[in-house]
């Protein structure tokens, strides 16, 4: 088990492309940290630098007390799980799980014991003699997990390990992966583009945007105080509503199309700003702000009303019992649930 510390880590690919801008953070021993962001934002590059599969252009990487910049991947005592499982098709499940240990010269008896133990944890005991082609996607992913577990690494690294599974299995596996990591207490860095996975699995989330860290925080912090409109829109489905508005000299907040919002203006700002309101932070049928509903989506437990507020696109979510339909409905904004961002750089005011 280990703490992982990145100090001024930076990555420029040989073609001159800067994939990860200088960043520093510490992952605590036993912590489950999720790197999240859209495709191409540098998640895999960052993870692969920790794994030793990619050179670090600048900065210092520590796993435990050891600087590992120049340590071979095989000597970092890490285990990595990929999206495509990377199983050997001609080997049985048991052989696949034990392969890394065999290479390290561990005795057959000891390997068998470790494989049996991991198989038990992963409900794979009945499948140890099968080949990967005779397993379902979820079972294959469990074998990949098993191979990581038997090595008793200091650190698990996951790169979108559930992305090939169907939605239902993905939900089930994310609970299993999290439960297993808790039980083993092994530090984990988990890469995903899926904000739901990030929210549900992480102790802490690192949000990446274009090779830069936008925010680091617990799922709750990220959701309730997003550092930027990028984070606000990326984390949460449906995303936060973000409206163009202006704060007048006497502190009224007015949408660009002229509708005044009954909210307290941020003390430190005037002029053009962005106002963020999450779809669940409004009450329908109360208040004086007119919401023009054009489309209603039924999600089962929830209903999503899409339309415009003061001429700008806007969505409100209500629970299934609420009967609102299309047309104009007054809404009230939950006090304290309004976010303000700079119109210049999108960062929180
Ligand atoms: N070997 C490489 N050479 C040059 N650019 C690369 C290389 N690998 C990845 N990139 C670029 O770096 C950026 C980040 O890639 P990656 O870390 O794979 O993103 P993510 O995993 O978040 O989708 C992308 O724009 C990608 O095209
Ligand atoms: Mg990737």
Coordinates of C-alpha atoms and ligand atoms in Angstrom, one line a residue:
X1 CA 0.0 0.0 0.0
X2 CA 1.3 3.4 -0.8
X3 CA 0.8 7.1 -1.1
X4 CA 1.4 8.5 -4.6
X5 CA 2.7 12.1 -5.0
X6 CA 3.0 14.0 -8.2
X7 CA 5.1 17.1 -8.1
X8 CA 5.2 19.5 -11.1
X9 CA 4.4 16.6 -13.5
X10 CA 4.2 17.7 -17.1
X11 CA 4.0 15.8 -20.4
X12 CA 4.9 16.9 -23.9
X13 CA 4.8 14.1 -26.5
X14 CA 7.7 13.9 -29.0
X15 CA 5.6 15.6 -31.6
X16 CA 5.5 18.7 -29.4
X17 CA 1.9 18.2 -28.2
X18 CA 1.5 19.2 -24.5
X19 CA -0.9 16.5 -23.3
X20 CA -0.7 17.2 -19.5
X21 CA 0.1 20.7 -18.2
X22 CA 2.2 21.0 -15.0
X23 CA 0.2 19.5 -12.1
X24 CA 0.8 18.5 -8.5
X25 CA -1.3 16.4 -6.2
X26 CA -1.0 13.7 -3.6
X27 CA -3.1 10.5 -3.5
X28 CA -3.3 9.2 0.1
X29 CA -2.6 5.6 1.1
X30 CA -5.8 3.6 0.5
X31 CA -7.6 6.4 -1.3
X32 CA -9.7 5.8 -4.4
X33 CA -9.1 8.7 -6.8
X34 CA -10.9 9.1 -10.1
X35 CA -9.5 11.0 -13.0
X36 CA -12.4 12.2 -15.1
X37 CA -12.8 14.3 -18.2
X38 CA -13.9 14.2 -21.8
X39 CA -12.0 12.1 -24.4
X40 CA -8.5 13.5 -25.2
X41 CA -8.1 15.5 -22.0
X42 CA -5.0 13.6 -20.9
X43 CA -6.4 11.0 -18.4
X44 CA -4.6 8.0 -19.9
X45 CA -1.4 10.0 -20.4
X46 CA -1.4 10.9 -16.7
X47 CA -2.2 7.3 -15.6
X48 CA 0.4 5.9 -18.0
X49 CA 3.1 8.2 -16.5
X50 CA 2.2 6.8 -13.1
X51 CA 2.4 3.3 -14.5
X52 CA 5.8 4.0 -16.1
X53 CA 4.4 3.2 -19.6
X54 CA 5.0 6.8 -20.7
X55 CA 8.0 9.0 -20.0
X56 CA 7.6 12.0 -17.6
X57 CA 8.8 15.1 -19.4
X58 CA 9.2 17.1 -16.2
X59 CA 8.5 16.7 -12.5
X60 CA 8.9 14.1 -9.8
X61 CA 6.7 11.0 -9.2
X62 CA 6.8 9.2 -5.9
X63 CA 5.1 5.9 -5.0
X64 CA 5.5 5.4 -1.3
X65 CA 8.9 6.9 -0.3
X66 CA 10.5 6.1 -3.6
X67 CA 11.0 8.5 -6.6
X68 CA 10.0 6.2 -9.5
X69 CA 10.5 8.4 -12.6
X70 CA 13.2 6.1 -13.9
X71 CA 11.9 2.9 -12.3
X72 CA 10.8 0.2 -14.8
X73 CA 7.0 -0.4 -14.8
X74 CA 7.6 -4.0 -13.7
X75 CA 9.5 -2.8 -10.6
X76 CA 6.9 -0.2 -9.4
X77 CA 4.7 -2.8 -7.7
X78 CA 1.6 -1.6 -9.5
X79 CA -1.2 -3.5 -11.2
X80 CA -3.1 -2.1 -14.2
X81 CA -6.5 -3.0 -15.5
X82 CA -7.5 -1.9 -19.0
X83 CA -10.7 -1.6 -20.9
X84 CA -9.9 -4.4 -23.3
X85 CA -8.9 -6.8 -20.4
X86 CA -5.7 -7.9 -22.1
X87 CA -6.2 -11.5 -21.3
X88 CA -4.3 -14.3 -23.0
X89 CA -6.9 -16.2 -25.1
X90 CA -5.1 -19.5 -25.1
X91 CA -4.7 -19.7 -21.3
X92 CA -7.3 -20.7 -18.7
X93 CA -8.7 -18.3 -16.3
X94 CA -6.4 -19.7 -13.5
X95 CA -3.4 -19.4 -15.8
X96 CA -4.3 -15.9 -16.8
X97 CA -4.6 -14.8 -13.1
X98 CA -1.4 -16.5 -12.0
X99 CA 0.8 -15.6 -15.0
X100 CA 2.4 -12.5 -13.5
X101 CA 3.3 -14.5 -10.4
X102 CA 4.9 -17.3 -12.4
X103 CA 7.1 -14.8 -14.0
X104 CA 8.3 -13.6 -10.7
X105 CA 9.4 -17.2 -9.8
X106 CA 6.8 -17.8 -7.1
X107 CA 6.0 -21.5 -6.3
X108 CA 3.1 -23.2 -8.0
X109 CA 1.5 -24.0 -4.6
X110 CA 1.6 -20.4 -3.6
X111 CA 0.3 -19.2 -6.9
X112 CA -2.6 -21.7 -6.7
X113 CA -3.5 -20.5 -3.2
X114 CA -3.5 -16.9 -4.3
X115 CA -5.5 -17.6 -7.4
X116 CA -8.1 -19.6 -5.4
X117 CA -8.4 -16.8 -2.9
X118 CA -8.9 -14.1 -5.6
X119 CA -11.3 -16.3 -7.5
X120 CA -13.4 -16.7 -4.4
X121 CA -13.6 -12.9 -3.9
X122 CA -14.6 -12.4 -7.5
X123 CA -17.1 -15.4 -7.8
X124 CA -14.8 -17.0 -10.4
X125 CA -14.2 -20.3 -8.6
X126 CA -16.3 -22.3 -11.0
X127 CA -14.7 -20.8 -14.1
X128 CA -11.0 -21.3 -13.4
X129 CA -10.6 -24.0 -16.1
X130 CA -12.3 -22.0 -18.8
X131 CA -10.7 -19.9 -21.5
X132 CA -11.6 -16.1 -21.8
X133 CA -13.7 -16.8 -24.9
X134 CA -16.0 -19.0 -22.8
X135 CA -16.8 -16.1 -20.4
X136 CA -19.1 -13.1 -20.5
X137 CA -17.7 -9.6 -20.7
X138 CA -18.3 -9.1 -16.9
X139 CA -16.5 -12.3 -16.1
X140 CA -13.6 -11.4 -18.3
X141 CA -13.3 -8.1 -16.5
X142 CA -13.3 -10.0 -13.2
X143 CA -10.4 -12.1 -14.4
X144 CA -8.5 -9.0 -15.3
X145 CA -9.2 -7.8 -11.7
X146 CA -8.2 -11.1 -10.3
X147 CA -4.8 -10.9 -12.1
X148 CA -4.3 -7.5 -10.5
X149 CA -5.3 -8.7 -7.0
X150 CA -3.1 -11.7 -6.9
X151 CA 0.0 -9.5 -7.3
X152 CA -0.8 -7.7 -4.1
X153 CA 0.3 -4.4 -5.6
X154 CA 0.9 -1.1 -3.8
X155 CA -1.3 0.6 -6.3
X156 CA -4.2 -0.3 -8.7
X157 CA -4.4 1.7 -11.9
X158 CA -7.6 1.4 -13.9
X159 CA -8.1 2.8 -17.4
X160 CA -11.8 2.9 -18.3
X161 CA -12.1 -0.8 -17.1
X162 CA -15.9 -0.9 -17.4
X163 CA -16.4 0.9 -20.7
X164 CA -16.9 -2.3 -22.8
X165 CA -19.8 -3.6 -20.6
X166 CA -23.5 -2.9 -21.0
X167 CA -25.1 -0.4 -18.7
X168 CA -26.6 -2.8 -16.2
X169 CA -23.4 -4.8 -15.8
X170 CA -21.4 -1.6 -15.6
X171 CA -23.5 -0.4 -12.6
X172 CA -23.0 -3.8 -10.9
X173 CA -19.3 -3.9 -11.6
X174 CA -18.6 -0.5 -10.3
X175 CA -20.0 -1.5 -6.9
X176 CA -18.0 -4.7 -7.0
X177 CA -14.7 -2.9 -7.9
X178 CA -15.3 -0.3 -5.2
X179 CA -16.2 -2.9 -2.5
X180 CA -13.1 -5.0 -3.4
X181 CA -10.8 -2.0 -3.3
X182 CA -12.2 -1.0 0.2
X183 CA -11.7 -4.6 1.4
X184 CA -8.1 -4.8 0.2
X185 CA -7.3 -1.2 1.2
X186 CA -5.1 -0.8 -1.9
X187 CA -4.6 2.8 -3.2
X188 CA -6.4 3.2 -6.6
X189 CA -6.3 5.6 -9.5
X190 CA -9.2 5.1 -11.8
X191 CA -9.7 6.8 -15.2
X192 CA -13.1 7.3 -16.7
X193 CA -15.0 9.7 -19.0
X194 CA -18.2 8.8 -17.2
X195 CA -19.2 11.3 -14.6
X196 CA -21.6 8.9 -12.9
X197 CA -18.7 6.4 -12.3
X198 CA -16.6 9.3 -11.0
X199 CA -19.3 10.5 -8.6
X200 CA -20.3 7.0 -7.3
X201 CA -16.8 5.5 -6.9
X202 CA -14.4 8.2 -5.9
X203 CA -13.1 9.3 -2.5
X204 CA -11.8 12.2 -4.5
X205 CA -12.3 13.3 -8.1
X206 CA -9.7 15.1 -10.3
X207 CA -11.5 16.8 -13.2
X208 CA -9.3 17.3 -16.3
X209 CA -10.0 19.6 -19.2
X210 CA -7.6 19.9 -22.1
X211 CA -4.6 18.6 -20.2
X212 CA -5.2 20.8 -17.2
X213 CA -6.7 20.1 -13.7
X214 CA -9.9 22.1 -13.3
X215 CA -10.7 20.9 -9.8
X216 CA -9.8 18.3 -7.2
X217 CA -12.4 17.5 -4.5
X218 CA -14.8 15.0 -3.0
X219 CA -17.8 14.1 -5.2
X220 CA -19.9 16.3 -2.9
X221 CA -17.5 19.3 -3.2
X222 CA -17.3 18.9 -7.0
X223 CA -21.1 18.8 -7.3
X224 CA -22.0 21.5 -4.8
X225 CA -19.2 24.0 -5.5
X226 CA -17.9 23.4 -9.1
X227 CA -14.8 25.5 -9.7
X228 CA -15.9 26.4 -13.3
X229 CA -18.7 26.1 -15.8
X230 CA -16.7 23.3 -17.4
X231 CA -17.0 21.2 -14.1
X232 CA -20.5 22.4 -13.5
X233 CA -21.7 21.2 -16.9
X234 CA -19.5 18.0 -17.0
X235 CA -20.5 16.7 -13.6
X236 CA -24.3 16.1 -13.3
X237 CA -26.9 14.8 -15.7
X238 CA -28.8 16.8 -16.8
X239 CA -26.1 19.4 -16.5
X240 CA -26.3 22.6 -14.6
X241 CA -28.2 25.4 -16.4
X242 CA -25.7 28.3 -17.2
X243 CA -27.3 31.6 -18.1
X244 CA -25.8 34.8 -19.5
X245 CA -26.6 37.6 -17.1
X246 CA -25.5 41.1 -15.9
X247 CA -25.1 42.4 -12.4
X248 CA -26.2 46.1 -12.2
X249 CA -24.6 48.7 -10.0
X250 CA -27.4 48.4 -7.5
X251 CA -26.9 44.6 -7.5
X252 CA -29.8 43.3 -9.5
X253 CA -29.1 40.2 -11.6
X254 CA -30.8 40.4 -15.0
X255 CA -30.6 37.9 -17.8
X256 CA -29.3 39.2 -21.1
X257 CA -32.8 39.1 -22.6
X258 CA -34.1 41.4 -19.8
X259 CA -35.7 39.0 -17.2
X260 CA -34.6 39.9 -13.6
X261 CA -33.7 36.9 -11.4
X262 CA -34.7 37.1 -7.8
X263 CA -31.3 36.1 -6.5
X264 CA -28.6 37.8 -4.4
X265 CA -25.8 39.1 -6.5
X266 CA -22.2 38.1 -5.7
X267 CA -20.7 40.8 -3.5
X268 CA -17.4 41.0 -5.5
X269 CA -18.8 41.4 -9.0
X270 CA -20.7 43.6 -11.4
X271 CA -21.2 43.6 -15.1
X272 CA -21.5 40.5 -17.3
X273 CA -21.5 37.2 -15.5
X274 CA -22.7 33.6 -15.8
X275 CA -25.4 32.3 -13.5
X276 CA -25.6 28.6 -12.8
X277 CA -28.6 26.8 -11.4
X278 CA -28.9 23.0 -11.2
X279 CA -32.1 21.5 -12.6
X280 CA -33.2 20.2 -9.2
X281 CA -32.7 23.5 -7.4
X282 CA -36.0 25.0 -8.5
X283 CA -39.6 24.6 -7.3
X284 CA -42.3 24.5 -10.0
X285 CA -45.6 26.3 -9.5
X286 CA -44.1 28.8 -6.9
X287 CA -42.4 32.1 -7.3
X288 CA -42.7 34.7 -10.1
X289 CA -40.0 33.7 -12.6
X290 CA -41.7 32.3 -15.8
X291 CA -40.3 29.1 -17.2
X292 CA -41.6 28.2 -20.7
X293 CA -41.7 24.4 -20.9
X294 CA -41.5 23.0 -24.4
X295 CA -40.5 19.3 -24.0
X296 CA -41.1 16.8 -21.1
X297 CA -38.9 13.8 -20.7
X298 CA -40.1 10.9 -18.6
X299 CA -37.2 9.1 -16.8
X300 CA -39.3 7.0 -14.5
X301 CA -38.4 8.3 -11.0
X302 CA -37.9 11.7 -12.4
X303 CA -39.4 14.0 -15.1
X304 CA -37.2 16.5 -17.0
X305 CA -38.8 19.7 -18.3
X306 CA -36.9 21.4 -21.0
X307 CA -37.6 24.9 -22.3
X308 CA -36.5 28.5 -21.8
X309 CA -36.1 30.9 -19.0
X310 CA -35.8 34.5 -20.1
X311 CA -35.2 33.3 -23.6
X312 CA -32.2 31.0 -22.7
X313 CA -32.2 27.2 -22.8
X314 CA -33.2 25.8 -19.4
X315 CA -34.1 22.5 -17.7
X316 CA -35.9 21.6 -14.5
X317 CA -36.1 18.2 -12.9
X318 CA -39.1 17.2 -10.8
X319 CA -40.0 13.9 -9.2
X320 CA -42.4 11.5 -11.0
X321 CA -45.5 12.7 -9.0
X322 CA -45.3 16.2 -10.4
X323 CA -47.9 16.7 -13.1
X324 CA -46.5 19.8 -14.9
X325 CA -46.7 19.7 -18.7
X326 CA -45.8 22.1 -21.5
X327 CA -46.6 25.8 -21.3
X328 CA -45.5 28.6 -19.0
X329 CA -45.1 27.8 -15.3
X330 CA -43.8 30.0 -12.5
X331 CA -40.6 28.7 -10.8
X332 CA -38.8 29.7 -7.6
X333 CA -35.1 29.3 -7.2
X334 CA -33.9 27.5 -4.1
X335 CA -32.2 30.1 -1.9
X336 CA -28.4 29.6 -1.7
X337 CA -28.4 27.2 -4.7
X338 CA -27.2 29.8 -7.3
X339 CA -23.7 29.7 -8.6
X340 CA -21.8 32.6 -10.3
X341 CA -19.0 32.3 -12.8
X342 CA -16.8 34.7 -14.7
X343 CA -18.0 35.3 -18.2
X344 CA -14.3 35.8 -19.2
X345 CA -12.8 32.5 -18.1
X346 CA -15.7 30.5 -16.8
X347 CA -14.2 30.2 -13.3
X348 CA -16.3 30.5 -10.1
X349 CA -16.7 34.0 -8.6
Ligands
LIG1 N1 1.9 9.2 -28.4 C1 1.3 10.3 -28.6 N2 1.8 11.3 -29.4 C2 1.2 12.5 -29.5 N3 0.0 12.8 -29.0 C3 -0.6 11.9 -28.2 C4 0.0 10.6 -28.0 N4 -0.8 9.9 -27.2 C5 -1.9 10.7 -26.9 N5 -1.8 11.9 -27.5 C6 -2.7 13.0 -27.5 O1 -2.7 13.5 -26.1 C7 -4.0 13.9 -25.7 C8 -4.4 13.2 -24.5 O2 -4.6 11.8 -24.8 P1 -5.1 10.7 -23.7 O3 -4.2 10.9 -22.5 O4 -5.1 9.4 -24.4 O5 -6.5 11.3 -23.4 P2 -7.8 10.6 -22.7 O6 -7.3 9.3 -22.1 O7 -8.2 11.6 -21.7 O8 -8.8 10.3 -23.7 C9 -4.9 13.6 -26.9 O9 -5.1 14.8 -27.6 C10 -4.1 12.6 -27.7 O10 -4.4 12.7 -29.1
LIG2 MG1 -7.9 7.3 -22.4

